[in-house]
Tab-separated table of C-alpha atoms and ligand atoms in Angstrom:
chain	number	residue	atom	x	y	z
A	1	MET	CA	0.000	0.000	0.000
A	2	SER	CA	1.209	3.489	-0.740
A	3	THR	CA	2.297	5.398	2.356
A	4	ASP	CA	1.654	8.888	1.012
A	5	PRO	CA	-2.087	9.495	0.726
A	6	VAL	CA	-1.627	12.592	-1.460
A	7	ARG	CA	-0.568	12.832	-5.099
A	8	PHE	CA	0.321	16.279	-6.433
A	9	VAL	CA	-0.947	17.076	-9.923
A	10	THR	CA	1.661	17.886	-12.554
A	11	ALA	CA	0.085	17.111	-15.954
A	12	CYS	CA	-3.533	18.146	-16.634
A	13	ARG	CA	-5.887	15.142	-16.409
A	14	VAL	CA	-7.759	16.394	-19.481
A	15	CYS	CA	-5.085	17.555	-21.926
A	16	GLY	CA	-1.689	16.612	-20.434
A	17	SER	CA	-0.404	20.215	-20.328
A	18	GLU	CA	1.794	21.386	-17.429
A	19	ARG	CA	1.077	25.111	-17.853
A	20	TRP	CA	-0.990	26.138	-14.835
A	21	GLN	CA	-2.333	29.389	-13.415
A	22	GLN	CA	-2.502	29.526	-9.585
A	23	VAL	CA	-6.065	30.460	-8.614
A	24	VAL	CA	-6.703	30.073	-4.866
A	25	SER	CA	-4.886	28.471	-1.978
A	26	PHE	CA	-6.753	27.743	1.266
A	27	GLY	CA	-3.856	26.112	3.137
A	28	LYS	CA	-4.440	22.751	4.805
A	29	VAL	CA	-8.079	21.777	5.328
A	30	PRO	CA	-9.525	18.529	6.762
A	31	LEU	CA	-11.712	16.264	4.632
A	32	ALA	CA	-15.166	17.760	4.032
A	33	ASN	CA	-17.081	14.637	5.062
A	34	GLY	CA	-14.603	13.577	7.763
A	35	PHE	CA	-17.025	13.975	10.688
A	36	LEU	CA	-15.379	13.073	13.987
A	37	ASP	CA	-16.568	10.836	16.780
A	38	ALA	CA	-17.323	12.852	19.891
A	39	ASP	CA	-15.319	10.495	22.120
A	40	GLY	CA	-12.039	12.375	21.754
A	41	SER	CA	-10.474	9.800	19.400
A	42	HIS	CA	-9.701	12.482	16.829
A	43	GLU	CA	-6.279	13.666	17.942
A	44	ASP	CA	-4.819	12.428	14.648
A	45	GLU	CA	-7.250	14.332	12.393
A	46	GLU	CA	-5.437	14.987	9.138
A	47	ALA	CA	-5.613	18.100	6.983
A	48	TYR	CA	-4.533	18.266	3.340
A	49	PRO	CA	-3.581	21.150	1.040
A	50	LEU	CA	-6.611	22.686	-0.673
A	51	GLU	CA	-5.522	24.687	-3.671
A	52	VAL	CA	-7.048	25.328	-7.123
A	53	ILE	CA	-5.137	25.775	-10.380
A	54	SER	CA	-6.373	26.437	-13.906
A	55	CYS	CA	-4.889	24.713	-16.960
A	56	ARG	CA	-3.753	27.389	-19.381
A	57	THR	CA	-4.318	25.016	-22.315
A	58	CYS	CA	-7.818	23.511	-21.752
A	59	ARG	CA	-8.951	25.617	-18.720
A	60	LEU	CA	-9.671	22.674	-16.474
A	61	LEU	CA	-9.855	23.936	-12.890
A	62	SER	CA	-8.176	21.301	-10.741
A	63	LEU	CA	-7.092	20.772	-7.175
A	64	THR	CA	-3.331	20.419	-6.805
A	65	ALA	CA	-3.622	17.668	-4.178
A	66	VAL	CA	-5.357	14.400	-5.008
A	67	VAL	CA	-6.144	12.510	-1.796
A	68	ASP	CA	-6.116	8.714	-2.153
A	69	PRO	CA	-9.739	7.588	-2.730
A	70	GLN	CA	-9.275	4.864	-0.097
A	71	VAL	CA	-8.683	7.590	2.491
A	72	LEU	CA	-11.282	9.939	1.092
A	73	TYR	CA	-14.190	7.525	0.912
A	74	ARG	CA	-13.313	5.277	3.881
A	75	THR	CA	-15.607	7.158	6.262
A	76	TYR	CA	-17.940	8.384	3.540
A	77	SER	CA	-21.036	9.814	5.151
A	78	TYR	CA	-22.599	11.657	2.225
A	79	VAL	CA	-25.996	10.281	1.356
A	80	THR	CA	-28.173	11.792	-1.358
A	81	SER	CA	-30.347	14.285	0.468
A	82	GLY	CA	-33.936	13.221	1.033
A	83	SER	CA	-35.026	16.851	0.663
A	84	GLU	CA	-37.981	17.876	-1.510
A	85	THR	CA	-35.632	19.934	-3.674
A	86	MET	CA	-33.507	16.863	-4.408
A	87	ALA	CA	-36.470	14.512	-4.967
A	88	ARG	CA	-37.804	16.973	-7.552
A	89	HIS	CA	-34.396	17.228	-9.163
A	90	LEU	CA	-34.012	13.437	-9.491
A	91	ARG	CA	-37.343	13.337	-11.348
A	92	THR	CA	-36.159	16.178	-13.604
A	93	VAL	CA	-33.083	14.130	-14.531
A	94	VAL	CA	-35.292	11.157	-15.484
A	95	ARG	CA	-37.518	13.446	-17.579
A	96	LEU	CA	-34.581	15.053	-19.389
A	97	CYS	CA	-32.879	11.696	-20.059
A	98	GLY	CA	-36.221	10.151	-21.078
A	99	LYS	CA	-36.560	12.757	-23.854
A	100	ARG	CA	-33.426	11.306	-25.443
A	101	VAL	CA	-33.331	7.632	-24.456
A	102	ASP	CA	-36.207	5.143	-24.651
A	103	LEU	CA	-36.538	4.214	-20.970
A	104	ALA	CA	-39.955	2.586	-21.138
A	105	GLY	CA	-38.561	-0.090	-23.486
A	106	GLY	CA	-36.440	-1.597	-20.679
A	107	GLY	CA	-33.092	-0.183	-21.842
A	108	LEU	CA	-30.215	-0.620	-19.389
A	109	VAL	CA	-29.376	2.422	-17.240
A	110	VAL	CA	-26.062	2.154	-15.349
A	111	GLU	CA	-25.324	4.775	-12.714
A	112	LEU	CA	-21.827	5.515	-11.410
A	113	GLY	CA	-21.734	6.674	-7.794
A	114	SER	CA	-25.303	5.449	-7.363
A	115	ASN	CA	-25.194	6.100	-3.584
A	116	THR	CA	-28.273	4.659	-1.861
A	117	GLY	CA	-30.179	4.194	-5.130
A	118	ASP	CA	-32.672	7.081	-5.143
A	119	GLN	CA	-31.921	8.150	-8.714
A	120	LEU	CA	-32.072	4.592	-10.078
A	121	LEU	CA	-35.416	3.925	-8.375
A	122	ALA	CA	-36.772	6.929	-10.294
A	123	PHE	CA	-35.413	5.424	-13.536
A	124	ARG	CA	-36.975	2.053	-12.743
A	125	ALA	CA	-40.322	3.776	-12.205
A	126	ALA	CA	-39.976	5.052	-15.797
A	127	GLY	CA	-39.539	1.472	-17.094
A	128	ALA	CA	-35.745	1.154	-17.331
A	129	ARG	CA	-33.578	-1.793	-16.286
A	130	ILE	CA	-31.178	-0.464	-13.649
A	131	LEU	CA	-27.719	-1.184	-12.266
A	132	GLY	CA	-25.726	0.863	-9.760
A	133	VAL	CA	-21.957	0.969	-9.335
A	134	ASP	CA	-20.636	2.541	-6.129
A	135	PRO	CA	-17.411	1.808	-4.234
A	136	ALA	CA	-18.810	2.879	-0.840
A	137	ARG	CA	-19.699	-0.536	0.528
A	138	ASN	CA	-21.918	0.852	3.288
A	139	LEU	CA	-24.016	2.736	0.733
A	140	ALA	CA	-24.106	-0.060	-1.860
A	141	ALA	CA	-25.458	-2.408	0.839
A	142	ILE	CA	-28.265	0.053	1.663
A	143	ALA	CA	-29.120	0.310	-2.054
A	144	VAL	CA	-29.250	-3.493	-2.414
A	145	ASP	CA	-31.565	-3.687	0.613
A	146	ARG	CA	-33.827	-1.202	-1.162
A	147	GLY	CA	-33.972	-3.487	-4.213
A	148	VAL	CA	-31.444	-1.609	-6.352
A	149	PRO	CA	-28.858	-4.024	-7.827
A	150	THR	CA	-25.508	-2.401	-7.026
A	151	LEU	CA	-21.919	-3.427	-7.673
A	152	PRO	CA	-19.707	-2.229	-4.772
A	153	GLU	CA	-16.806	-1.238	-7.061
A	154	TYR	CA	-15.052	1.758	-8.602
A	155	PHE	CA	-16.193	2.226	-12.196
A	156	ASP	CA	-13.164	1.660	-14.428
A	157	SER	CA	-12.512	-0.090	-17.742
A	158	ALA	CA	-12.312	-3.523	-16.070
A	159	THR	CA	-15.615	-3.078	-14.201
A	160	ALA	CA	-17.242	-1.747	-17.392
A	161	ARG	CA	-16.177	-4.829	-19.364
A	162	ALA	CA	-17.523	-7.151	-16.659
A	163	VAL	CA	-20.859	-5.291	-16.614
A	164	ALA	CA	-21.149	-5.412	-20.419
A	165	ASP	CA	-20.453	-9.181	-20.405
A	166	GLU	CA	-23.084	-9.847	-17.798
A	167	HIS	CA	-25.824	-7.320	-18.615
A	168	GLY	CA	-25.219	-6.266	-22.228
A	169	LYS	CA	-24.612	-2.731	-23.507
A	170	ALA	CA	-26.091	0.293	-21.746
A	171	ALA	CA	-28.594	2.676	-23.323
A	172	LEU	CA	-27.599	5.277	-20.725
A	173	ILE	CA	-24.594	5.610	-18.437
A	174	LEU	CA	-25.247	8.281	-15.842
A	175	GLY	CA	-22.933	9.927	-13.339
A	176	ARG	CA	-24.424	12.573	-11.054
A	177	HIS	CA	-21.834	14.558	-9.142
A	178	VAL	CA	-19.224	11.842	-9.470
A	179	PHE	CA	-17.218	12.674	-12.600
A	180	ALA	CA	-15.548	15.644	-10.910
A	181	HIS	CA	-14.351	13.252	-8.182
A	182	ILE	CA	-12.396	11.083	-10.642
A	183	ASP	CA	-8.653	11.439	-11.168
A	184	ASP	CA	-8.075	8.906	-13.955
A	185	VAL	CA	-10.795	10.198	-16.279
A	186	ALA	CA	-9.157	8.435	-19.259
A	187	ASP	CA	-9.770	4.971	-17.785
A	188	VAL	CA	-13.369	5.808	-16.864
A	189	LEU	CA	-14.042	7.076	-20.401
A	190	ALA	CA	-12.442	3.912	-21.837
A	191	GLY	CA	-14.927	2.002	-19.645
A	192	VAL	CA	-17.780	4.132	-20.960
A	193	ARG	CA	-16.783	3.264	-24.546
A	194	GLU	CA	-16.751	-0.468	-23.618
A	195	LEU	CA	-20.176	-0.444	-22.000
A	196	LEU	CA	-22.145	2.134	-24.011
A	197	ALA	CA	-24.359	1.000	-26.899
A	198	GLU	CA	-23.504	2.629	-30.279
A	199	ASP	CA	-26.670	4.734	-30.014
A	200	GLY	CA	-26.401	5.137	-26.225
A	201	LEU	CA	-25.674	8.243	-24.164
A	202	PHE	CA	-23.166	9.028	-21.438
A	203	THR	CA	-24.744	11.734	-19.266
A	204	ILE	CA	-22.994	13.478	-16.397
A	205	GLU	CA	-24.091	16.141	-13.956
A	206	VAL	CA	-21.214	18.251	-12.667
A	207	PRO	CA	-20.938	21.629	-10.946
A	208	TYR	CA	-20.489	24.228	-13.697
A	209	ALA	CA	-17.255	26.238	-13.428
A	210	VAL	CA	-19.073	29.359	-14.687
A	211	ASP	CA	-21.569	29.101	-11.797
A	212	LEU	CA	-18.737	28.452	-9.340
A	213	VAL	CA	-17.156	31.734	-10.403
A	214	GLU	CA	-20.342	33.797	-10.873
A	215	GLN	CA	-22.101	32.584	-7.698
A	216	LEU	CA	-18.817	32.642	-5.803
A	217	ALA	CA	-19.577	29.114	-4.566
A	218	PHE	CA	-16.006	28.724	-3.341
A	219	ASP	CA	-17.102	26.507	-0.447
A	220	THR	CA	-17.929	23.777	-3.015
A	221	ILE	CA	-14.148	23.469	-3.357
A	222	TYR	CA	-13.092	20.470	-1.266
A	223	HIS	CA	-10.881	17.422	-1.654
A	224	GLU	CA	-13.561	15.255	-3.237
A	225	HIS	CA	-13.982	17.719	-6.094
A	226	LEU	CA	-10.828	17.283	-8.147
A	227	SER	CA	-12.147	19.011	-11.276
A	228	TYR	CA	-14.363	22.029	-12.034
A	229	PHE	CA	-15.448	21.936	-15.674
A	230	LEU	CA	-16.342	24.342	-18.431
A	231	ILE	CA	-18.281	22.869	-21.355
A	232	SER	CA	-15.276	23.753	-23.551
A	233	THR	CA	-13.070	21.575	-21.349
A	234	LEU	CA	-15.473	18.632	-21.266
A	235	ASP	CA	-15.939	18.848	-25.027
A	236	ALA	CA	-12.163	18.597	-25.547
A	237	LEU	CA	-11.948	15.708	-23.073
A	238	PHE	CA	-14.738	13.729	-24.739
A	239	ALA	CA	-13.190	14.271	-28.191
A	240	ARG	CA	-9.899	12.737	-26.991
A	241	HIS	CA	-11.755	9.590	-25.976
A	242	GLY	CA	-13.946	8.949	-29.009
A	243	LEU	CA	-17.010	10.706	-27.666
A	244	ARG	CA	-18.883	13.770	-28.878
A	245	THR	CA	-20.831	16.247	-26.708
A	246	VAL	CA	-24.413	16.167	-27.945
A	247	ASP	CA	-26.398	18.200	-25.436
A	248	VAL	CA	-26.175	20.326	-22.308
A	249	GLU	CA	-28.667	21.759	-19.822
A	250	ARG	CA	-27.973	24.200	-17.001
A	251	LEU	CA	-29.612	23.245	-13.700
A	252	PRO	CA	-29.877	25.101	-10.365
A	253	VAL	CA	-28.860	22.116	-8.190
A	254	HIS	CA	-25.824	22.322	-5.833
A	255	GLY	CA	-25.229	26.000	-6.595
A	256	GLY	CA	-25.355	25.608	-10.402
A	257	SER	CA	-24.675	22.421	-12.351
A	258	VAL	CA	-24.726	21.222	-15.934
A	259	LEU	CA	-26.197	18.004	-17.286
A	260	VAL	CA	-23.962	17.120	-20.208
A	261	SER	CA	-24.573	14.249	-22.633
A	262	ALA	CA	-21.980	12.667	-24.893
A	263	ALA	CA	-22.286	9.872	-27.451
A	264	PRO	CA	-19.871	7.706	-29.457
A	265	ALA	CA	-18.287	10.109	-31.973
A	266	GLU	CA	-19.254	8.001	-34.980
A	267	GLY	CA	-22.764	7.223	-33.669
A	268	PRO	CA	-26.136	8.573	-34.840
A	269	TRP	CA	-26.529	11.517	-32.439
A	270	ARG	CA	-26.346	15.068	-33.735
A	271	THR	CA	-24.998	17.857	-31.571
A	272	HIS	CA	-27.587	20.304	-30.264
A	273	ASP	CA	-26.967	23.975	-31.105
A	274	ARG	CA	-26.894	24.915	-27.413
A	275	VAL	CA	-23.581	23.084	-26.973
A	276	ARG	CA	-21.759	25.366	-29.443
A	277	ALA	CA	-23.638	28.398	-28.074
A	278	LEU	CA	-22.491	27.745	-24.501
A	279	ILE	CA	-18.896	27.114	-25.573
A	280	GLU	CA	-18.927	30.431	-27.445
A	281	GLN	CA	-20.449	32.184	-24.427
A	282	GLU	CA	-17.634	30.847	-22.207
A	283	ARG	CA	-15.012	32.217	-24.589
A	284	ALA	CA	-16.738	35.599	-24.907
A	285	ALA	CA	-17.063	35.918	-21.106
A	286	GLY	CA	-13.317	35.422	-20.659
A	287	TYR	CA	-13.258	31.918	-19.190
A	288	LEU	CA	-10.327	30.939	-21.414
A	289	ASP	CA	-8.136	33.689	-19.934
A	290	ASP	CA	-6.455	34.292	-16.569
A	291	ALA	CA	-8.257	37.497	-15.549
A	292	VAL	CA	-11.601	35.870	-14.625
A	293	TYR	CA	-9.846	33.521	-12.192
A	294	ASP	CA	-7.711	36.263	-10.622
A	295	ALA	CA	-10.871	38.303	-10.025
A	296	PHE	CA	-12.579	35.221	-8.548
A	297	ALA	CA	-9.720	34.741	-6.065
A	298	ALA	CA	-9.962	38.385	-4.971
A	299	ARG	CA	-13.742	38.126	-4.466
A	300	VAL	CA	-13.305	34.945	-2.407
A	301	ARG	CA	-10.926	36.756	-0.050
A	302	THR	CA	-13.355	39.655	0.360
A	303	THR	CA	-16.351	37.416	1.080
A	304	CYS	CA	-14.394	35.397	3.642
A	305	THR	CA	-13.298	38.523	5.485
A	306	ASP	CA	-16.816	40.009	5.357
A	307	LEU	CA	-18.401	36.817	6.677
A	308	SER	CA	-15.940	36.471	9.579
A	309	ARG	CA	-16.496	40.127	10.475
A	310	LEU	CA	-20.282	39.827	10.335
A	311	VAL	CA	-20.394	36.696	12.502
A	312	ARG	CA	-17.812	37.929	15.035
A	313	GLY	CA	-19.575	41.306	15.230
A	314	LEU	CA	-22.897	39.617	16.023
A	315	VAL	CA	-21.254	37.441	18.692
A	316	ALA	CA	-19.546	40.517	20.197
A	317	ASP	CA	-22.965	42.190	20.367
A	318	GLY	CA	-24.265	39.290	22.438
A	319	HIS	CA	-26.095	37.304	19.743
A	320	ARG	CA	-26.110	33.522	19.831
A	321	ILE	CA	-25.223	31.874	16.538
A	322	ALA	CA	-25.363	28.256	15.349
A	323	ALA	CA	-24.769	26.554	11.998
A	324	TYR	CA	-27.569	25.024	9.922
A	325	GLY	CA	-26.812	21.945	7.765
A	326	ALA	CA	-23.515	20.097	8.261
A	327	SER	CA	-22.891	20.135	4.528
A	328	ALA	CA	-19.537	19.151	3.035
A	329	LYS	CA	-19.126	22.707	1.780
A	330	GLY	CA	-19.647	23.915	5.340
A	331	THR	CA	-16.325	22.294	6.215
A	332	THR	CA	-14.525	24.437	3.640
A	333	LEU	CA	-16.412	27.573	4.604
A	334	LEU	CA	-15.851	27.312	8.364
A	335	ASN	CA	-12.225	26.217	8.112
A	336	ILE	CA	-11.104	28.832	5.609
A	337	CYS	CA	-13.082	31.672	7.186
A	338	GLY	CA	-11.783	30.707	10.644
A	339	LEU	CA	-15.208	30.220	12.235
A	340	GLY	CA	-15.541	27.529	14.904
A	341	ARG	CA	-16.796	26.746	18.366
A	342	THR	CA	-16.023	30.219	19.673
A	343	GLU	CA	-18.635	31.663	17.322
A	344	LEU	CA	-21.013	28.755	16.659
A	345	GLU	CA	-22.732	26.884	19.512
A	346	PHE	CA	-23.787	23.823	17.521
A	347	CYS	CA	-24.665	22.672	14.024
A	348	THR	CA	-28.104	21.244	13.309
A	349	ASP	CA	-28.470	18.547	10.648
A	350	THR	CA	-31.112	16.013	9.629
A	351	THR	CA	-28.626	13.273	8.611
A	352	PRO	CA	-28.511	10.492	11.259
A	353	GLN	CA	-24.914	9.560	10.225
A	354	LYS	CA	-23.698	13.059	11.164
A	355	GLN	CA	-25.666	13.581	14.381
A	356	GLY	CA	-23.737	13.114	17.634
A	357	ARG	CA	-20.456	13.725	15.784
A	358	LEU	CA	-18.248	16.804	15.395
A	359	THR	CA	-17.668	18.926	12.287
A	360	PRO	CA	-14.249	18.312	10.644
A	361	GLY	CA	-11.533	20.681	11.834
A	362	THR	CA	-13.856	23.011	13.703
A	363	ARG	CA	-15.306	20.330	16.046
A	364	ILE	CA	-18.762	21.827	16.399
A	365	PRO	CA	-21.269	19.278	17.767
A	366	VAL	CA	-23.857	18.158	15.198
A	367	VAL	CA	-27.339	17.863	16.662
A	368	ALA	CA	-30.669	16.621	15.310
A	369	PRO	CA	-33.223	19.434	14.748
A	370	GLU	CA	-35.561	17.835	17.306
A	371	ASP	CA	-32.788	18.073	19.934
A	372	VAL	CA	-32.345	21.838	19.586
A	373	THR	CA	-33.819	23.086	22.848
A	374	ARG	CA	-32.735	26.731	22.641
A	375	PRO	CA	-32.682	28.010	19.076
A	376	PRO	CA	-30.009	30.673	18.449
A	377	ASP	CA	-30.662	34.249	17.332
A	378	HIS	CA	-29.021	33.565	13.979
A	379	TYR	CA	-28.334	30.453	11.951
A	380	LEU	CA	-25.387	30.487	9.559
A	381	LEU	CA	-26.793	28.539	6.603
A	382	LEU	CA	-24.127	26.067	5.485
A	383	ALA	CA	-26.653	24.258	3.244
A	384	TRP	CA	-27.402	27.401	1.202
A	385	ASN	CA	-28.229	25.254	-1.853
A	386	TYR	CA	-31.506	24.446	-0.047
A	387	ALA	CA	-32.149	28.027	1.132
A	388	GLU	CA	-35.712	28.353	-0.188
A	389	GLU	CA	-36.839	25.007	1.217
A	390	ILE	CA	-35.181	25.608	4.598
A	391	LEU	CA	-36.496	29.149	5.038
A	392	ARG	CA	-39.983	27.855	4.281
A	393	LYS	CA	-39.577	25.009	6.777
A	394	GLU	CA	-38.214	27.346	9.479
A	395	SER	CA	-41.040	29.896	9.330
A	396	ALA	CA	-41.678	29.537	13.100
A	397	PHE	CA	-38.020	30.371	13.849
A	398	LEU	CA	-38.226	33.389	11.533
A	399	GLU	CA	-41.532	34.562	12.947
A	400	GLY	CA	-40.029	34.343	16.431
A	401	GLY	CA	-37.385	36.863	15.285
A	402	GLY	CA	-34.711	34.354	14.210
A	403	ARG	CA	-32.526	35.174	11.202
A	404	PHE	CA	-30.487	33.260	8.632
A	405	ILE	CA	-27.057	34.343	7.444
A	406	ILE	CA	-26.568	33.256	3.830
A	407	PRO	CA	-22.789	33.196	3.271
A	408	VAL	CA	-22.411	33.442	-0.535
A	409	PRO	CA	-22.042	35.178	-3.001
A	410	GLU	CA	-21.785	37.850	-0.316
A	411	PRO	CA	-22.942	37.437	3.275
A	412	THR	CA	-26.556	38.535	3.697
A	413	VAL	CA	-28.969	38.306	6.618
A	414	ARG	CA	-32.364	36.915	5.637
A	415	GLY	CA	-35.536	36.882	7.634
A	416	GLU	CA	-37.286	40.201	7.892
A	417	ALA	CA	-38.416	40.264	4.285
A	418	VAL	CA	-39.688	36.714	4.581
A	419	VAL	CA	-41.619	37.404	7.783
A	420	SER	CA	-43.207	40.702	6.707
A	421	ARG	CA	-44.632	39.199	3.506
B	1	LIG	P1	-25.619	18.602	0.768
B	1	LIG	O1	-25.916	19.841	-0.004
B	1	LIG	O2	-24.185	18.191	0.658
B	1	LIG	O3	-26.639	17.505	0.538
B	1	LIG	O4	-25.713	18.979	2.329
B	1	LIG	C1	-26.864	19.474	2.881
B	1	LIG	C2	-26.832	19.131	4.355
B	1	LIG	O5	-27.866	19.856	4.994
B	1	LIG	C3	-27.102	17.661	4.639
B	1	LIG	O6	-26.178	17.186	5.628
B	1	LIG	C4	-28.520	17.622	5.172
B	1	LIG	C5	-28.697	18.998	5.749
B	1	LIG	N1	-30.058	19.504	5.691
B	1	LIG	C6	-30.711	19.785	6.894
B	1	LIG	O7	-30.146	19.600	7.969
B	1	LIG	N2	-32.011	20.257	6.833
B	1	LIG	C7	-32.665	20.433	5.642
B	1	LIG	O8	-33.833	20.853	5.650
B	1	LIG	C8	-31.985	20.148	4.408
B	1	LIG	C9	-32.654	20.365	3.086
B	1	LIG	C10	-30.678	19.689	4.490
B	2	LIG	ZN1	-5.612	20.929	-19.595
């Protein structure tokens, strides 16, 4: 076994270039989903460099440090949120894919990173044959218990070949918020070519680099997210591996994502006009040049300083503050803005796997909403991607004078407007 759990990137995983622009450096940060047991057994908590660079050739945004997946996913506690917002989104994905692929005819849908099987159950309801592939054994076992056939493996060319031999070719290979976690994208795309039918589609949902920059969603930068893609970059990547981008949709999920479909280059699919349009828009807006990323880095610094000042000022004035939603991005936000137990009394979260544990690095106790006996004056919303749903759900807190601090794109206090409506 390798002793060093971190590999430092030299050549770009998309184009092989070694010409990089430095974008942001957050120092050493613990793993975003590395929640700690409350029994004090966390003296050896590790932190790893968290730094983003941009490839000057293909404009892939990449982390410099790739943490060994065995370390990263060993204590994996992320489960697909059971929120209304997410349930609606999973149905949207089925609808969008169903416009392109005949699901009702029993075509095979294979999902990479299928987690506990929610997305595949929605595909089965539409008539598809389903198969999940997910290396997190704890999650794959839950999926199997729920009736979702799941292979507890990493998806690579060998796994893809084995799946094709046993189940036949796939009409759709789907990866929601998993492709950006993959270091060896070449081997995964070789696997896609092995398993995908000639008229099939490879569809991925990834955070969109343009939204990351525009929405200043810098807290979505954490060790699991190795890549942040433009459509231009994905298009170049697919072309290198015998695939062609055929369609793209922008979606509001996770702070702004894109659903991108690719097909075998020589296959029957034609490329939708919106693919070229979006690539041209990226170029025109400056995403192929350094300046956009330098400006992003400066805005990140400002927002971090403003947020720390706002929270510390409220605490100094005698307000009680707690965190809401122990999201993975909350780990980045709290650690890089230097907010911890001094400022935040606790962190409420609905996920049983996180409750009773401590937030990574900052060691704030995570408590179930039903165990919050004294609500704070302000909640810092770490799950801002669910802001609308959460503000609606917390109307009693707001009506009682409680407020939410939304951290990005610039810190704002929400509540009064909602209550007075
Ligand atoms: P995610 O965006 O990574 O799914 O993280 C969202 C976190 O917020 C997750 O741990 C669940 C939590 N959460 C709540 O505690 N209450 C809620 O109402 C919602 C929607 C999420
Ligand atoms: Zn590159």
